[in-house]
PDB file of N, CA and C in Angstrom:
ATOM      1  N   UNK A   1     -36.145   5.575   4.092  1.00 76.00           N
ATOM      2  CA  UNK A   1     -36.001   6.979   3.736  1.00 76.00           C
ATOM      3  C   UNK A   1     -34.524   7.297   3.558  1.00 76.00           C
ATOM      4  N   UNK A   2     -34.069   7.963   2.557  1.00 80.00           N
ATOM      5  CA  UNK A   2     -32.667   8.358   2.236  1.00 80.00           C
ATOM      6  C   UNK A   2     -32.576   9.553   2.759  1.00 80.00           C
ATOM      7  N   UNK A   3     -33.099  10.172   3.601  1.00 81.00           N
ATOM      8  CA  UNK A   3     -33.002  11.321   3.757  1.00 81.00           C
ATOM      9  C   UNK A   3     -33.502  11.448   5.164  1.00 81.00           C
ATOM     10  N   UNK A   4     -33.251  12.842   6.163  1.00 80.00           N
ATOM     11  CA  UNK A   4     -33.433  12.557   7.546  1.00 80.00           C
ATOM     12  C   UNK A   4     -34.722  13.669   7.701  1.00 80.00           C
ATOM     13  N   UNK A   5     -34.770  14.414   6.207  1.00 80.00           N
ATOM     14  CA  UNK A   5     -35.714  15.299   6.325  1.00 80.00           C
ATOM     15  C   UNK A   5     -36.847  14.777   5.978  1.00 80.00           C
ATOM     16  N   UNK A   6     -37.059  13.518   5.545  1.00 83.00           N
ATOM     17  CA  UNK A   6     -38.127  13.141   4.948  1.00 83.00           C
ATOM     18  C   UNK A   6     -38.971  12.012   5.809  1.00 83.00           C
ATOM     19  N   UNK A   7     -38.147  11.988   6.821  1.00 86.00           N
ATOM     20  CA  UNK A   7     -38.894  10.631   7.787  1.00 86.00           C
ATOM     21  C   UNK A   7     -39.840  11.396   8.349  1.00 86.00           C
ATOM     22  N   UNK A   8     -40.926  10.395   8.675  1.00 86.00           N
ATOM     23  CA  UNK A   8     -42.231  11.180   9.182  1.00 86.00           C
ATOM     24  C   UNK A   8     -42.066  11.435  10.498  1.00 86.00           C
ATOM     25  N   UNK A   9     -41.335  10.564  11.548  1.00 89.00           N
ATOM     26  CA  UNK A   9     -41.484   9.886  12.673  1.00 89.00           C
ATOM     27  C   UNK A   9     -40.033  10.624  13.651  1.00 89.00           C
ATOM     28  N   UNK A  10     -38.892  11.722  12.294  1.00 87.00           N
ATOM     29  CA  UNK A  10     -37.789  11.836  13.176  1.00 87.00           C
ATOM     30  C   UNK A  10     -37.968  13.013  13.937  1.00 87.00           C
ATOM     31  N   UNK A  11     -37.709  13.311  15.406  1.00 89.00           N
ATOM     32  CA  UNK A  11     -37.818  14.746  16.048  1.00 89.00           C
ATOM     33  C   UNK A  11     -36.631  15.695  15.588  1.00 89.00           C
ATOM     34  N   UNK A  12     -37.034  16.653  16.382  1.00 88.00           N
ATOM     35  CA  UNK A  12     -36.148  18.006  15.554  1.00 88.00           C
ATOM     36  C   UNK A  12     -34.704  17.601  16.404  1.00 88.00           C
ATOM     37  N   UNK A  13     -34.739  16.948  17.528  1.00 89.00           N
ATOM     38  CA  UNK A  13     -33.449  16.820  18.146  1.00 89.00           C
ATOM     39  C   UNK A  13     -32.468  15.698  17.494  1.00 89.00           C
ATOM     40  N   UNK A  14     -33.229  14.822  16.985  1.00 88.00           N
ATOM     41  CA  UNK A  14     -32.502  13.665  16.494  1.00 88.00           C
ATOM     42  C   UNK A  14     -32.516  13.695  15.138  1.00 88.00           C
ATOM     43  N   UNK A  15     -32.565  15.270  14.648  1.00 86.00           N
ATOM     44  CA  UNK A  15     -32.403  15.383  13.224  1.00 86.00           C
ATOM     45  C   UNK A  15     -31.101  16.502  13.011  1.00 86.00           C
ATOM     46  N   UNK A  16     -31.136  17.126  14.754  1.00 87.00           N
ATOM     47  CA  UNK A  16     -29.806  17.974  14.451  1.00 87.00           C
ATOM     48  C   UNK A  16     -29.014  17.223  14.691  1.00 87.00           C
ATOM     49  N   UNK A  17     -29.124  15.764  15.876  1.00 87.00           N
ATOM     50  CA  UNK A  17     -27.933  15.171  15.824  1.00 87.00           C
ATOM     51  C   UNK A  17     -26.938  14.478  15.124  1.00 87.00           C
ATOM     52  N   UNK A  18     -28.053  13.677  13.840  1.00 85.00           N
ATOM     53  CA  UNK A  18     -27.780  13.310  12.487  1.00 85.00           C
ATOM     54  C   UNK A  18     -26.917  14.331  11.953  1.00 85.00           C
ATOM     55  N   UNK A  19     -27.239  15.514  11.506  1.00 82.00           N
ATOM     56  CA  UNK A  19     -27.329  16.552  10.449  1.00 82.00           C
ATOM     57  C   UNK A  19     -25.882  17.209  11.177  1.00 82.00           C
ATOM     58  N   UNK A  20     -25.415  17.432  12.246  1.00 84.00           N
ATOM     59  CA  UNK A  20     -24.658  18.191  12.736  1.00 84.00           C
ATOM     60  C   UNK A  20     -23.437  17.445  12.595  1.00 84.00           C
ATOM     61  N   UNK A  21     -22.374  18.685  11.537  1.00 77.00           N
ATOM     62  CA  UNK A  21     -21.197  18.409  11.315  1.00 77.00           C
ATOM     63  C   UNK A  21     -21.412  17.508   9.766  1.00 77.00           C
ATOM     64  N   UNK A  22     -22.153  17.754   9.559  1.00 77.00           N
ATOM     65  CA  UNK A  22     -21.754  17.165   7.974  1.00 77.00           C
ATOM     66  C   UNK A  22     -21.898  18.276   7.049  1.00 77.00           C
ATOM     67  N   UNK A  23     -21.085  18.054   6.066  1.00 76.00           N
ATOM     68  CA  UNK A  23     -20.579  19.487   5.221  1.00 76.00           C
ATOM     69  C   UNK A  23     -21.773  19.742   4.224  1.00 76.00           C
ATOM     70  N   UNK A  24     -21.986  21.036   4.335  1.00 79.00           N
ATOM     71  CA  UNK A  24     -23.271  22.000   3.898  1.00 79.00           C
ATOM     72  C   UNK A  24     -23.107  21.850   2.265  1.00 79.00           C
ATOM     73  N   UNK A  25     -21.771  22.055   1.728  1.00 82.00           N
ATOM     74  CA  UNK A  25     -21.224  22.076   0.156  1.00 82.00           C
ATOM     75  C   UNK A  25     -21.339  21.049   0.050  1.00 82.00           C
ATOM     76  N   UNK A  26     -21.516  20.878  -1.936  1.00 84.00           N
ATOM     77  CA  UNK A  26     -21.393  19.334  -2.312  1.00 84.00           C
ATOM     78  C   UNK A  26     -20.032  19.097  -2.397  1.00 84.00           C
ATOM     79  N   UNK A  27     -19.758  17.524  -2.334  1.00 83.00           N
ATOM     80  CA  UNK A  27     -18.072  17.280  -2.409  1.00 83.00           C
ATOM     81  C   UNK A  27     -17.208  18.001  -3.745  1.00 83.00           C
ATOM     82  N   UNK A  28     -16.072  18.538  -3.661  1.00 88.00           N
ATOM     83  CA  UNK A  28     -15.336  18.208  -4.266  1.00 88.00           C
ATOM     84  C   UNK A  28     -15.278  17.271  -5.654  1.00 88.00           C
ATOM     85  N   UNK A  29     -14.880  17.703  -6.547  1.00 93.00           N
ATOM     86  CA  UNK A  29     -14.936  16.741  -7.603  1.00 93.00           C
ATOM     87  C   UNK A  29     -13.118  16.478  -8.083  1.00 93.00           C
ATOM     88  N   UNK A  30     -13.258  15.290  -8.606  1.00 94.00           N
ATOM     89  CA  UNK A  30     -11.919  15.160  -8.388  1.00 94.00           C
ATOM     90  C   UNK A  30     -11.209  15.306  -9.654  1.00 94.00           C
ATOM     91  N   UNK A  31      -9.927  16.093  -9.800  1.00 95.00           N
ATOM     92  CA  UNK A  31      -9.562  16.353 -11.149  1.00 95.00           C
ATOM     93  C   UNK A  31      -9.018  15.234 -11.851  1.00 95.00           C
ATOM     94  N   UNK A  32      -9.842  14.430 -12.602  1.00 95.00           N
ATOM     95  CA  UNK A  32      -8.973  12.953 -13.492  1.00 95.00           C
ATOM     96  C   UNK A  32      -8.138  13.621 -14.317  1.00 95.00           C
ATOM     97  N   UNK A  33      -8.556  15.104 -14.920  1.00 96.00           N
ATOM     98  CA  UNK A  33      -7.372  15.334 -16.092  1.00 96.00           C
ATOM     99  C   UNK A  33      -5.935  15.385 -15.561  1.00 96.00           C
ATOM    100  N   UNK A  34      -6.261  16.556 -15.193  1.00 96.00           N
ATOM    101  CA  UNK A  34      -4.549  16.706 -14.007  1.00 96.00           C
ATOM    102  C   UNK A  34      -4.592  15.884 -13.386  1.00 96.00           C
ATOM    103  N   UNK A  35      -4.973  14.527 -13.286  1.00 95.00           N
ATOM    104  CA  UNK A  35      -4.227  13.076 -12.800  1.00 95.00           C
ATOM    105  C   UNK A  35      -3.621  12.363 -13.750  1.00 95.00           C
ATOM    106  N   UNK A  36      -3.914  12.486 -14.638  1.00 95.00           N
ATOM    107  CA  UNK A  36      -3.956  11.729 -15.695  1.00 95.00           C
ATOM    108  C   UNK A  36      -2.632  12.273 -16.483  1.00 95.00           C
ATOM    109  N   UNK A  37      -2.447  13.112 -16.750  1.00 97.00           N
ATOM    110  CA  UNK A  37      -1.541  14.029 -17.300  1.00 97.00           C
ATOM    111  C   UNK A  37      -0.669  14.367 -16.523  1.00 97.00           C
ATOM    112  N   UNK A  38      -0.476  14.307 -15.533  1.00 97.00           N
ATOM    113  CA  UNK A  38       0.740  14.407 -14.458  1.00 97.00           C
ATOM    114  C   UNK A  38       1.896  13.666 -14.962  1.00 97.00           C
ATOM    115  N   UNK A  39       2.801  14.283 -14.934  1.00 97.00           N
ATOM    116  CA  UNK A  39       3.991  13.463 -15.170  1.00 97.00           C
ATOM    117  C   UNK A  39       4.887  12.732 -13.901  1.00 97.00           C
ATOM    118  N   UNK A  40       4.660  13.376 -13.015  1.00 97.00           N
ATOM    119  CA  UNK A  40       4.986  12.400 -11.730  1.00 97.00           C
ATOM    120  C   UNK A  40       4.100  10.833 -11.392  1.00 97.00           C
ATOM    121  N   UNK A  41       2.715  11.145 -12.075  1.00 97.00           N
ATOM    122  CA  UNK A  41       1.903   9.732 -11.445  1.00 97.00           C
ATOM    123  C   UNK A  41       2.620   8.666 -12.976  1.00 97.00           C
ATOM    124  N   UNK A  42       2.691   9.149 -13.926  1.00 97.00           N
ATOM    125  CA  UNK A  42       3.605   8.442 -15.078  1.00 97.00           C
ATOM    126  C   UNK A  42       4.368   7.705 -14.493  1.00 97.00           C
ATOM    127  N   UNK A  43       5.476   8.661 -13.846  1.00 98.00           N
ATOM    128  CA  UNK A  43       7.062   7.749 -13.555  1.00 98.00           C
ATOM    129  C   UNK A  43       5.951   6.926 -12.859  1.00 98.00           C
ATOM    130  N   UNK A  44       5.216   7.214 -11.935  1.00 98.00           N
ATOM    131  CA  UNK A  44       5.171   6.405 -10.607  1.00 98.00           C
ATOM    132  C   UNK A  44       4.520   4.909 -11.238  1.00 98.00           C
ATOM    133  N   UNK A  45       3.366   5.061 -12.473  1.00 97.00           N
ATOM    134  CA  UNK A  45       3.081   4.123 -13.194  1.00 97.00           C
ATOM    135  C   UNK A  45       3.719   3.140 -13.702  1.00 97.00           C
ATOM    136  N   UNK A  46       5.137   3.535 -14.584  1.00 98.00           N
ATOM    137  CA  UNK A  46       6.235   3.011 -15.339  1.00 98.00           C
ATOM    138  C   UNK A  46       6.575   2.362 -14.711  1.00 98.00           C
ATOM    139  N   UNK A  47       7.364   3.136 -13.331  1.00 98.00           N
ATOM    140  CA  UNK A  47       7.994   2.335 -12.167  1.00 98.00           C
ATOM    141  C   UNK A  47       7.370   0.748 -11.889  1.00 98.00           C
ATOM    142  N   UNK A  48       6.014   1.397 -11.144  1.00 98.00           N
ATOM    143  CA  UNK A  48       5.203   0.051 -11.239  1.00 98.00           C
ATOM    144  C   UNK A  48       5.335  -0.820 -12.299  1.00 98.00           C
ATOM    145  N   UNK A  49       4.911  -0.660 -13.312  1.00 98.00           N
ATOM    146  CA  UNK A  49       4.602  -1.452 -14.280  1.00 98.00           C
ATOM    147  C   UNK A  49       6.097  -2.298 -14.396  1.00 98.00           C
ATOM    148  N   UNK A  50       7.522  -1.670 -14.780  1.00 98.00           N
ATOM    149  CA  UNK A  50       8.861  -2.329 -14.832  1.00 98.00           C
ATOM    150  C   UNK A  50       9.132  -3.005 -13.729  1.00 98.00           C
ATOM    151  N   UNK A  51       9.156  -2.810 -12.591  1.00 98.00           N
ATOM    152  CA  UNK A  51       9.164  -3.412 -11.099  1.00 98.00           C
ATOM    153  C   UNK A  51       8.408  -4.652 -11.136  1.00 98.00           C
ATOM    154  N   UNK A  52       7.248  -4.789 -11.225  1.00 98.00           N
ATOM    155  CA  UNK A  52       6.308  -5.934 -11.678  1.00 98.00           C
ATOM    156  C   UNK A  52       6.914  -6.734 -12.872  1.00 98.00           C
ATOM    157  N   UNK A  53       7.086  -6.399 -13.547  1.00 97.00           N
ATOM    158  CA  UNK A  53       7.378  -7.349 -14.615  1.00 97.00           C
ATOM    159  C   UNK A  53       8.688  -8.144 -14.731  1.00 97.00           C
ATOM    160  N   UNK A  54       9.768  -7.267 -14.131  1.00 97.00           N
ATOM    161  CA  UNK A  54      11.250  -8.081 -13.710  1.00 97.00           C
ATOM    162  C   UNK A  54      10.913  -8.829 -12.484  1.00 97.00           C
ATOM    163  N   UNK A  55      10.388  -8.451 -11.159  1.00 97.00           N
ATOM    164  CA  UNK A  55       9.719  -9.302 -10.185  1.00 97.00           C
ATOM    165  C   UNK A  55       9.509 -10.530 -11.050  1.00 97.00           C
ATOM    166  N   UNK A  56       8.527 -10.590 -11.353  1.00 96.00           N
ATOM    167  CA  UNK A  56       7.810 -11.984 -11.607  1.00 96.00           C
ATOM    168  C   UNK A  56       8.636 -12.185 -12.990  1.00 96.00           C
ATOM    169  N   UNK A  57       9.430 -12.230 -14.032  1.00 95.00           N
ATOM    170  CA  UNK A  57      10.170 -12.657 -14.908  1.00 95.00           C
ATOM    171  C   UNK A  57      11.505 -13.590 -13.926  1.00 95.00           C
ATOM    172  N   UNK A  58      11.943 -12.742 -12.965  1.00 92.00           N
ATOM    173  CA  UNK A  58      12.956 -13.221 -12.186  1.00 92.00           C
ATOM    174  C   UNK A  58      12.257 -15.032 -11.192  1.00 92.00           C
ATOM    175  N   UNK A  59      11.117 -14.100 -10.601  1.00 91.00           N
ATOM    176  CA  UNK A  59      10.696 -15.337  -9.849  1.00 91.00           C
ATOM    177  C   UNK A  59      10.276 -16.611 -10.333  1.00 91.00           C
ATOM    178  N   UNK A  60       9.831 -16.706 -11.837  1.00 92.00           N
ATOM    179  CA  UNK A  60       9.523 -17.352 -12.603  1.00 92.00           C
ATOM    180  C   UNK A  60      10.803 -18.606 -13.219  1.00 92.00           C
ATOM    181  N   UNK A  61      11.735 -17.532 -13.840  1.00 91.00           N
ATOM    182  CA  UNK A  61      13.112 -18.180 -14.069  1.00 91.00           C
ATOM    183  C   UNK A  61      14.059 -18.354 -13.088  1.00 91.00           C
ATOM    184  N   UNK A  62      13.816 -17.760 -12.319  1.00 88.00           N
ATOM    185  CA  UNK A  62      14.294 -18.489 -10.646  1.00 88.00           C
ATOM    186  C   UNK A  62      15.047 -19.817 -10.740  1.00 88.00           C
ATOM    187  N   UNK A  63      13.777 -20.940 -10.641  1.00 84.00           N
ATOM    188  CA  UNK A  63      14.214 -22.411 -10.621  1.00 84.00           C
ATOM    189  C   UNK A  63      15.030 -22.843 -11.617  1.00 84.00           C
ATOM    190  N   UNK A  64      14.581 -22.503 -12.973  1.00 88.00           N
ATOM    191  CA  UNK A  64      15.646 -22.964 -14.003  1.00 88.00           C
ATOM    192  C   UNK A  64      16.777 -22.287 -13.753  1.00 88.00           C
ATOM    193  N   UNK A  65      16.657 -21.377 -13.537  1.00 88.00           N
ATOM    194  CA  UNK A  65      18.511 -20.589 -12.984  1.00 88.00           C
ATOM    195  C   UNK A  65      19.359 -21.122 -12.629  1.00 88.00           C
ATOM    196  N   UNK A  66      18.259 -21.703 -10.870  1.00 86.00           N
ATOM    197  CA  UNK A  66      18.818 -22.210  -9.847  1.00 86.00           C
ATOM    198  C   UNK A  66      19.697 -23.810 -10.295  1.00 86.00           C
ATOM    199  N   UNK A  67      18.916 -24.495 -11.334  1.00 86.00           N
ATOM    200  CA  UNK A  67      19.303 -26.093 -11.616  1.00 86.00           C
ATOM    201  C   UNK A  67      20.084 -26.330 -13.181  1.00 86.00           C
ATOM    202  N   UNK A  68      20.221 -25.417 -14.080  1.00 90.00           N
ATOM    203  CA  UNK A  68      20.937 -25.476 -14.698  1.00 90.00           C
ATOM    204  C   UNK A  68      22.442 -24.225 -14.878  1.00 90.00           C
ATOM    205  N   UNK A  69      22.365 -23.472 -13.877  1.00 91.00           N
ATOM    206  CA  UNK A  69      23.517 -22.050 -14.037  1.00 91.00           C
ATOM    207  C   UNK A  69      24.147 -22.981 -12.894  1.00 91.00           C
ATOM    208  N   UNK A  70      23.409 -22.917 -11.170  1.00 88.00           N
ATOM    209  CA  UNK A  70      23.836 -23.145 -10.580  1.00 88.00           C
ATOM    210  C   UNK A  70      24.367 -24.203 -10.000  1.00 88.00           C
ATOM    211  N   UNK A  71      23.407 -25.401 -10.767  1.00 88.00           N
ATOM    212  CA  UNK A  71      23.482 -26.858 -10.203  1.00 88.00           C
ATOM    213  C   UNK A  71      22.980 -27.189  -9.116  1.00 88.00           C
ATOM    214  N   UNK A  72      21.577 -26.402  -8.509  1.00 85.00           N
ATOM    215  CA  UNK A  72      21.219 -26.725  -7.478  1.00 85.00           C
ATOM    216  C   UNK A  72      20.044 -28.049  -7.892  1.00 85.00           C
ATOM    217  N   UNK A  73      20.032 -29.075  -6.889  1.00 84.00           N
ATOM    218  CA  UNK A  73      19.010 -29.759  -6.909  1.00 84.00           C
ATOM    219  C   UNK A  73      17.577 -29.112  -6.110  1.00 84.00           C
ATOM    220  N   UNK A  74      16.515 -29.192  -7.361  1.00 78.00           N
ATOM    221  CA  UNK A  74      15.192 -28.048  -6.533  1.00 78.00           C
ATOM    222  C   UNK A  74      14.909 -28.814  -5.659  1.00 78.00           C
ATOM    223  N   UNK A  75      14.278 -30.263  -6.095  1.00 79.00           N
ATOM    224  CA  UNK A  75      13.825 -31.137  -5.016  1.00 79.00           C
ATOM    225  C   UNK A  75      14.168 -31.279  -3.938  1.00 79.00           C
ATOM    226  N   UNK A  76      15.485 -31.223  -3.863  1.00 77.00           N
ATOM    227  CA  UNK A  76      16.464 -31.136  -2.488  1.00 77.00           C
ATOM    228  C   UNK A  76      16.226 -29.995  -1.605  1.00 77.00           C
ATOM    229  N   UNK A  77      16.957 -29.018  -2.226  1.00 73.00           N
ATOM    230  CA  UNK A  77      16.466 -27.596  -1.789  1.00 73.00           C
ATOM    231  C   UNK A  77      15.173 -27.657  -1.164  1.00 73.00           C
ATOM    232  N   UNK A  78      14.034 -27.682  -1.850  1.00 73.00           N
ATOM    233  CA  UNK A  78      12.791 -27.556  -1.413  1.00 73.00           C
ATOM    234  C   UNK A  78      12.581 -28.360  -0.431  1.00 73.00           C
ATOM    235  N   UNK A  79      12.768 -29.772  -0.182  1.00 69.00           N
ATOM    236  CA  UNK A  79      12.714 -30.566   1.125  1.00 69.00           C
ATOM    237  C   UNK A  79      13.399 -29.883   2.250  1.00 69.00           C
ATOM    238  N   UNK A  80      14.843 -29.462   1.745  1.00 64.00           N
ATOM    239  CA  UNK A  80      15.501 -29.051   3.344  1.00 64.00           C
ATOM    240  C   UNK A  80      14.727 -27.623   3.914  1.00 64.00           C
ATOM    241  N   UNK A  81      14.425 -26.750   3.087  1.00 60.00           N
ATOM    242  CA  UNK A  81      13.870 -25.867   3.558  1.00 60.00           C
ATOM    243  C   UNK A  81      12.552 -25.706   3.985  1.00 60.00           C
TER     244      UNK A  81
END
């Protein structure tokens, strides 16, 4: 039964205890437009999105950086550490 009113078998006490404190109104609906259109969740998007993409561009070219700019040996490196 999805429902506490519909069980055959529930008493009236263990149907207020269920039932008590849960909200009488239906929820809230949530505004996607004014989310969507916000210009603060934008930056906050952009941000993300540029942050991510230099992250992992950097971590990526990392090693070649490291063995031809710097002259590090990776193999080495990677053993001692």
């Amino acid at each position: 039964y999805s429902d506490p009113e519909q069980h055959p078998w529930i008493t009236e006490e263990e149907y207020t205890l269920i039932t008590y404190g849960q909200p009488t109104e239906p929820p809230l609906e949530v505004p996607w437009r004014k989310i969507l259109v916000s210009g603060p969740i934008w930056a906050i998007v952009s941000a993300h999105f540029a942050f991510n993409w230099l992250f992992y561009t950097f971590l990526t070219c990392m090693p070649k950086y490291m063995k031809e700019i710097l002259g590090f040996d990776i193999k080495a490196a990677g053993f001692t550490s």
